[in-house]
Structures are given as structure tokens and as C-alpha cells.
Tab-separated table of C-alpha atoms in Angstrom:
chain	number	residue	atom	x	y	z
U	50	UNK	CA	-30.683	-15.018	5.560
U	51	UNK	CA	-29.867	-18.625	4.812
U	52	UNK	CA	-29.895	-20.955	7.808
U	53	UNK	CA	-26.725	-22.914	8.511
U	54	UNK	CA	-26.235	-26.285	10.147
U	55	UNK	CA	-22.897	-27.440	11.532
U	56	UNK	CA	-21.807	-30.137	14.000
U	57	UNK	CA	-22.088	-29.100	17.624
U	58	UNK	CA	-18.646	-30.412	18.502
U	59	UNK	CA	-15.573	-32.153	17.112
U	60	UNK	CA	-12.453	-33.660	18.622
U	61	UNK	CA	-9.044	-33.885	16.985
U	62	UNK	CA	-5.398	-34.393	17.841
U	63	UNK	CA	-2.409	-32.155	17.369
U	64	UNK	CA	-0.935	-32.311	13.886
U	65	UNK	CA	-4.089	-33.606	12.224
U	66	UNK	CA	-6.081	-31.871	9.523
U	67	UNK	CA	-9.560	-30.851	10.666
U	68	UNK	CA	-12.490	-30.416	8.315
U	69	UNK	CA	-15.676	-28.758	9.579
U	70	UNK	CA	-18.645	-28.931	7.246
U	71	UNK	CA	-21.498	-26.469	7.182
U	72	UNK	CA	-24.824	-27.044	5.409
U	73	UNK	CA	-26.684	-24.090	3.904
U	74	UNK	CA	-29.338	-25.504	1.598
U	75	UNK	CA	-31.139	-22.199	1.076
U	76	UNK	CA	-28.114	-20.146	0.106
U	77	UNK	CA	-28.994	-17.282	-2.245
U	78	UNK	CA	-27.212	-16.285	-5.413
U	79	UNK	CA	-25.519	-13.258	-3.858
U	80	UNK	CA	-24.614	-14.923	-0.552
U	81	UNK	CA	-21.043	-15.401	0.584
U	82	UNK	CA	-19.844	-17.966	3.125
U	83	UNK	CA	-17.814	-16.628	6.034
U	84	UNK	CA	-16.126	-18.401	8.925
U	85	UNK	CA	-15.244	-16.902	12.297
U	86	UNK	CA	-13.221	-18.371	15.169
U	87	UNK	CA	-13.898	-17.555	18.802
U	88	UNK	CA	-11.774	-18.339	21.855
U	89	UNK	CA	-13.285	-18.233	25.359
U	90	UNK	CA	-13.803	-14.699	26.642
U	91	UNK	CA	-12.754	-13.172	23.331
U	92	UNK	CA	-14.644	-11.758	20.385
U	93	UNK	CA	-15.044	-13.689	17.127
U	94	UNK	CA	-12.135	-13.418	14.722
U	95	UNK	CA	-12.563	-13.563	10.951
U	96	UNK	CA	-10.903	-16.598	9.379
U	97	UNK	CA	-11.937	-16.842	5.752
U	98	UNK	CA	-14.644	-15.937	3.267
U	99	UNK	CA	-15.584	-17.360	-0.110
U	100	UNK	CA	-18.217	-17.550	-2.815
U	101	UNK	CA	-17.373	-20.668	-4.825
U	102	UNK	CA	-14.707	-23.334	-5.436
U	103	UNK	CA	-11.715	-22.962	-3.128
U	104	UNK	CA	-10.235	-20.150	-1.119
U	105	UNK	CA	-6.988	-20.438	0.816
U	106	UNK	CA	-5.193	-18.087	3.167
U	107	UNK	CA	-2.413	-18.425	5.699
U	108	UNK	CA	-4.564	-20.137	8.316
U	109	UNK	CA	-7.273	-22.143	6.512
U	110	UNK	CA	-8.875	-23.313	3.302
U	111	UNK	CA	-12.524	-23.116	2.368
U	112	UNK	CA	-14.006	-25.619	-0.072
U	113	UNK	CA	-17.331	-24.844	-1.721
U	114	UNK	CA	-18.913	-27.342	-4.150
U	115	UNK	CA	-20.605	-26.243	-7.344
U	116	UNK	CA	-24.138	-26.299	-5.861
U	117	UNK	CA	-22.945	-24.163	-2.900
U	118	UNK	CA	-25.356	-25.933	-0.543
U	119	UNK	CA	-22.512	-26.772	1.807
U	120	UNK	CA	-18.971	-25.687	2.578
U	121	UNK	CA	-15.995	-27.157	4.403
U	122	UNK	CA	-13.498	-25.268	6.518
U	123	UNK	CA	-10.159	-27.056	6.514
U	124	UNK	CA	-7.551	-26.384	9.205
U	125	UNK	CA	-4.188	-27.986	8.372
U	126	UNK	CA	-2.092	-29.539	11.141
U	127	UNK	CA	-4.037	-28.196	14.117
U	128	UNK	CA	-2.396	-27.358	17.423
U	129	UNK	CA	-3.788	-27.064	20.944
U	130	UNK	CA	-4.254	-23.337	20.352
U	131	UNK	CA	-6.819	-24.071	17.641
U	132	UNK	CA	-9.263	-25.223	20.315
U	133	UNK	CA	-12.145	-22.799	19.834
U	134	UNK	CA	-15.687	-22.390	18.535
U	135	UNK	CA	-15.979	-22.042	14.768
U	136	UNK	CA	-18.971	-20.265	13.248
U	137	UNK	CA	-20.215	-20.595	9.680
U	138	UNK	CA	-22.231	-17.620	8.419
U	139	UNK	CA	-24.018	-17.157	5.133
U	140	UNK	CA	-25.177	-13.846	3.769
U	141	UNK	CA	-24.540	-11.132	1.255
U	142	UNK	CA	-21.594	-9.768	3.214
U	143	UNK	CA	-20.954	-7.218	0.525
U	144	UNK	CA	-24.393	-5.736	1.075
U	145	UNK	CA	-24.095	-2.987	3.641
U	146	UNK	CA	-27.137	-4.163	5.574
U	147	UNK	CA	-26.292	-7.853	5.712
U	148	UNK	CA	-22.606	-7.149	6.152
U	149	UNK	CA	-23.270	-5.174	9.300
U	150	UNK	CA	-25.874	-7.518	10.774
U	151	UNK	CA	-24.212	-10.910	11.080
U	152	UNK	CA	-26.371	-13.919	11.973
U	153	UNK	CA	-24.512	-16.496	14.045
U	154	UNK	CA	-25.687	-20.023	14.720
U	155	UNK	CA	-24.457	-22.201	17.558
U	156	UNK	CA	-21.078	-22.927	15.998
U	157	UNK	CA	-18.838	-26.007	16.216
U	158	UNK	CA	-16.759	-26.515	19.337
U	159	UNK	CA	-13.413	-27.934	18.258
U	160	UNK	CA	-11.315	-29.605	20.930
U	161	UNK	CA	-7.715	-30.362	19.970
U	162	UNK	CA	-6.042	-32.928	22.192
U	163	UNK	CA	-2.313	-33.577	22.687
Q	16	UNK	CA	-2.955	-0.031	14.902
Q	17	UNK	CA	-5.453	-0.517	17.731
Q	18	UNK	CA	-8.286	-2.884	17.097
Q	19	UNK	CA	-11.772	-2.599	18.551
Q	20	UNK	CA	-11.602	-1.741	22.239
Q	21	UNK	CA	-14.391	-2.115	24.762
Q	22	UNK	CA	-14.798	-0.981	28.352
Q	23	UNK	CA	-15.229	-2.095	30.978
Q	24	UNK	CA	-14.148	-5.734	30.582
Q	25	UNK	CA	-16.369	-6.924	33.417
Q	26	UNK	CA	-19.346	-5.400	35.182
Q	27	UNK	CA	-21.708	-6.541	37.919
Q	28	UNK	CA	-25.119	-4.962	38.317
Q	29	UNK	CA	-28.366	-5.781	40.095
Q	30	UNK	CA	-31.841	-6.148	38.652
Q	31	UNK	CA	-33.530	-2.881	37.765
Q	32	UNK	CA	-30.303	-0.916	37.389
Q	33	UNK	CA	-29.064	0.740	34.233
Q	34	UNK	CA	-25.732	0.140	32.512
Q	35	UNK	CA	-23.623	1.842	29.836
Q	36	UNK	CA	-21.008	-0.037	27.819
Q	37	UNK	CA	-18.457	1.672	25.587
Q	38	UNK	CA	-16.762	0.825	22.324
Q	39	UNK	CA	-14.025	2.409	20.254
Q	40	UNK	CA	-13.939	1.090	16.705
Q	41	UNK	CA	-10.836	-0.001	14.862
Q	42	UNK	CA	-8.924	2.935	13.436
Q	43	UNK	CA	-10.483	4.030	10.148
Q	44	UNK	CA	-13.795	2.273	10.757
Q	45	UNK	CA	-17.011	4.294	10.813
Q	46	UNK	CA	-19.807	1.848	11.573
Q	47	UNK	CA	-20.365	0.009	14.829
Q	48	UNK	CA	-22.576	-2.988	15.560
Q	49	UNK	CA	-23.449	-4.421	18.960
Q	50	UNK	CA	-24.101	-8.085	19.767
Q	51	UNK	CA	-25.249	-9.985	22.842
Q	52	UNK	CA	-23.766	-13.415	23.456
Q	53	UNK	CA	-25.336	-15.599	26.122
Q	54	UNK	CA	-23.257	-18.402	27.578
Q	55	UNK	CA	-22.888	-21.286	25.139
Q	56	UNK	CA	-24.639	-19.515	22.278
Q	57	UNK	CA	-23.625	-17.546	19.226
Q	58	UNK	CA	-23.708	-13.735	19.228
Q	59	UNK	CA	-27.086	-12.129	18.534
Q	60	UNK	CA	-27.275	-8.804	16.671
Q	61	UNK	CA	-28.667	-5.910	18.730
Q	62	UNK	CA	-28.229	-2.857	16.479
Q	63	UNK	CA	-25.887	-0.987	14.185
Q	64	UNK	CA	-24.860	2.668	14.129
Q	65	UNK	CA	-23.561	4.686	11.221
Q	66	UNK	CA	-23.332	8.461	10.899
Q	67	UNK	CA	-24.554	8.742	14.494
Q	68	UNK	CA	-27.874	7.074	13.670
Q	69	UNK	CA	-29.293	3.644	14.398
Q	70	UNK	CA	-29.511	1.986	10.990
Q	71	UNK	CA	-30.587	-1.567	11.751
Q	72	UNK	CA	-32.009	-3.274	14.791
Q	73	UNK	CA	-32.351	-6.884	15.819
Q	74	UNK	CA	-35.086	-8.399	17.977
Q	75	UNK	CA	-34.302	-6.560	21.212
Q	76	UNK	CA	-36.641	-4.448	23.364
Q	77	UNK	CA	-36.494	-0.686	23.702
Q	78	UNK	CA	-34.618	-1.109	26.989
Q	79	UNK	CA	-31.588	-1.493	24.745
Q	80	UNK	CA	-30.494	1.799	23.245
Q	81	UNK	CA	-27.326	3.229	21.848
Q	82	UNK	CA	-25.443	6.192	20.646
Q	83	UNK	CA	-22.625	6.943	18.252
Q	84	UNK	CA	-20.387	9.950	18.662
Q	85	UNK	CA	-18.732	12.110	15.986
Q	86	UNK	CA	-15.441	10.239	16.542
Q	87	UNK	CA	-17.312	6.986	15.641
Q	88	UNK	CA	-17.126	5.558	19.166
Q	89	UNK	CA	-20.334	4.116	20.525
Q	90	UNK	CA	-22.232	3.355	23.706
Q	91	UNK	CA	-24.762	0.649	24.478
Q	92	UNK	CA	-27.266	1.448	27.227
Q	93	UNK	CA	-29.503	-1.087	28.887
Q	94	UNK	CA	-32.243	0.059	31.285
Q	95	UNK	CA	-34.221	-1.882	33.878
Q	96	UNK	CA	-31.770	-4.758	33.867
Q	97	UNK	CA	-33.115	-8.304	34.036
Q	98	UNK	CA	-31.338	-11.478	35.076
Q	99	UNK	CA	-31.560	-12.591	31.447
Q	100	UNK	CA	-29.424	-9.655	30.358
Q	101	UNK	CA	-26.370	-11.412	31.794
Q	102	UNK	CA	-24.149	-12.001	28.785
Q	103	UNK	CA	-21.013	-11.029	26.899
Q	104	UNK	CA	-21.675	-7.835	24.952
Q	105	UNK	CA	-19.600	-7.538	21.804
Q	106	UNK	CA	-18.902	-4.545	19.659
Q	107	UNK	CA	-17.854	-4.888	16.027
Q	108	UNK	CA	-16.723	-2.280	13.554
Q	109	UNK	CA	-16.348	-1.957	9.820
Q	110	UNK	CA	-15.911	0.607	7.085
Q	111	UNK	CA	-19.487	1.074	5.960
Q	112	UNK	CA	-18.752	1.346	2.239
Q	113	UNK	CA	-15.822	-1.070	2.059
Q	114	UNK	CA	-17.784	-4.149	1.159
Q	115	UNK	CA	-14.747	-6.398	0.871
Q	116	UNK	CA	-13.759	-6.249	4.520
Q	117	UNK	CA	-15.391	-8.288	7.298
Q	118	UNK	CA	-16.401	-6.994	10.699
Q	119	UNK	CA	-13.748	-6.747	13.404
Q	120	UNK	CA	-14.831	-7.629	16.929
Q	121	UNK	CA	-13.661	-6.447	20.318
Q	122	UNK	CA	-13.273	-8.869	23.221
Q	123	UNK	CA	-16.474	-7.738	24.829
Q	124	UNK	CA	-17.836	-6.668	28.190
Q	125	UNK	CA	-18.948	-9.459	30.497
Q	126	UNK	CA	-22.118	-8.229	32.242
Q	127	UNK	CA	-23.420	-10.137	35.241
Q	128	UNK	CA	-26.792	-9.331	36.764
Q	129	UNK	CA	-27.404	-10.347	40.375
């Protein structure tokens, strides 16, 4: 599985857009990029998944450049409740083995301040 | 529609004891994975069960074992507990052959070893 590198922590303020970048230089052709969010004492929650270009849903956008060696999770107009740890995962999530055995790194601790 | 449920939420044991943690997957899901999350770290994959068999295993000793029942619920057993087993234990479920859907996590069991 491709190794990912993301910032350990980030600070932001309410109402700002937050962009968290993840590096995955060894991403394989069949790998997808998936982001999870985790609040203290809760399990990770799926945010978004993509393969290339841009994916958008009701909570976030995911930008993936053509070489796919990095990706950026964009959270528009964050609020205090977005304070959490954000994990970037890379793997062939549509492969039954990889999709059931997720490999988490250390994640990015986002602190949103008033 | 109930999500993944785990019990108990908290548990305190002493070294050398044995513990059993329980998980009910999200309705309609048939595969269960277990993860260990130490404080300040990302979740680490323990093993995955499908059709009542262990299908994949991470780098965990044989003291960690599991079971899946015909109703798809699952148990994680840990024998000869060590101080280092203190962690949040997460259960995640998925439909094994639905490759488009991500894993859904429960909120975990916090295990403390004294």
C-alpha cells in the first residue's frame, strides 16, 4: 500500500476554507484516495473518495492533480465542530482485500478557533 | 437504520486477564474488520471476518482472536492482557462485494489495562 504523508496539525478560524494536503508519491494505478474524519472518542467517519481530478460532495471537495502523487482535501467555511483528526488513505478500495484492511497514518489534527 | 454498534463502551481489566468485545455491523453489511487505536495514533488493522472465517490479519499476535456469527455480528477476544493492549478498539463493517461503499466504523470500546 502506498505510504501517505500529511501535516501533523493545522489551525484555522471559523468561516475560513481549510485545505489539507496529502502526499502519496508511490500511488499505484488502481489506488483510490480516501479521507476519513475522526472526533475524540468516536470512530472514523468517511468523508470523500476519489481517483482523479475533482470530487465534491455536501461536506468537502477533493482535488487530485494529473500525476496523482498528492491530493488536497478542501473544507469550505469551517466551524468549531470541524475540529477533528483527518486521515488520508491510499489503496485499491474497490479490491475486497484492500477495501477491508485500511491502513491509517497519523492523520492531521485540525483545530478550528473562534 | 442502526449503524455499527459496539459493546461495552468502556472496560477496565488487569494484566493477564482475558477480554471479549462485541460488534454488530450496520444493517445489510456482512463483513467485519477490527482495529486497535492507541492514544494519539491512527487505527491499526487487526483482522477481518467474512462468512464466519478470518480472511485477513494484520501484525498482531495470536493472543488476539475473533469470531463471526451467522447473523454477521462479531467478537474480538484478547488473552493474557498486557499494559500495551490499552487502546480504543474499533469495529468496521462493509458489504463484502459492494466495492463502491467505504467501511463504516462504530465508536469503539475503550479498554484500559491496569
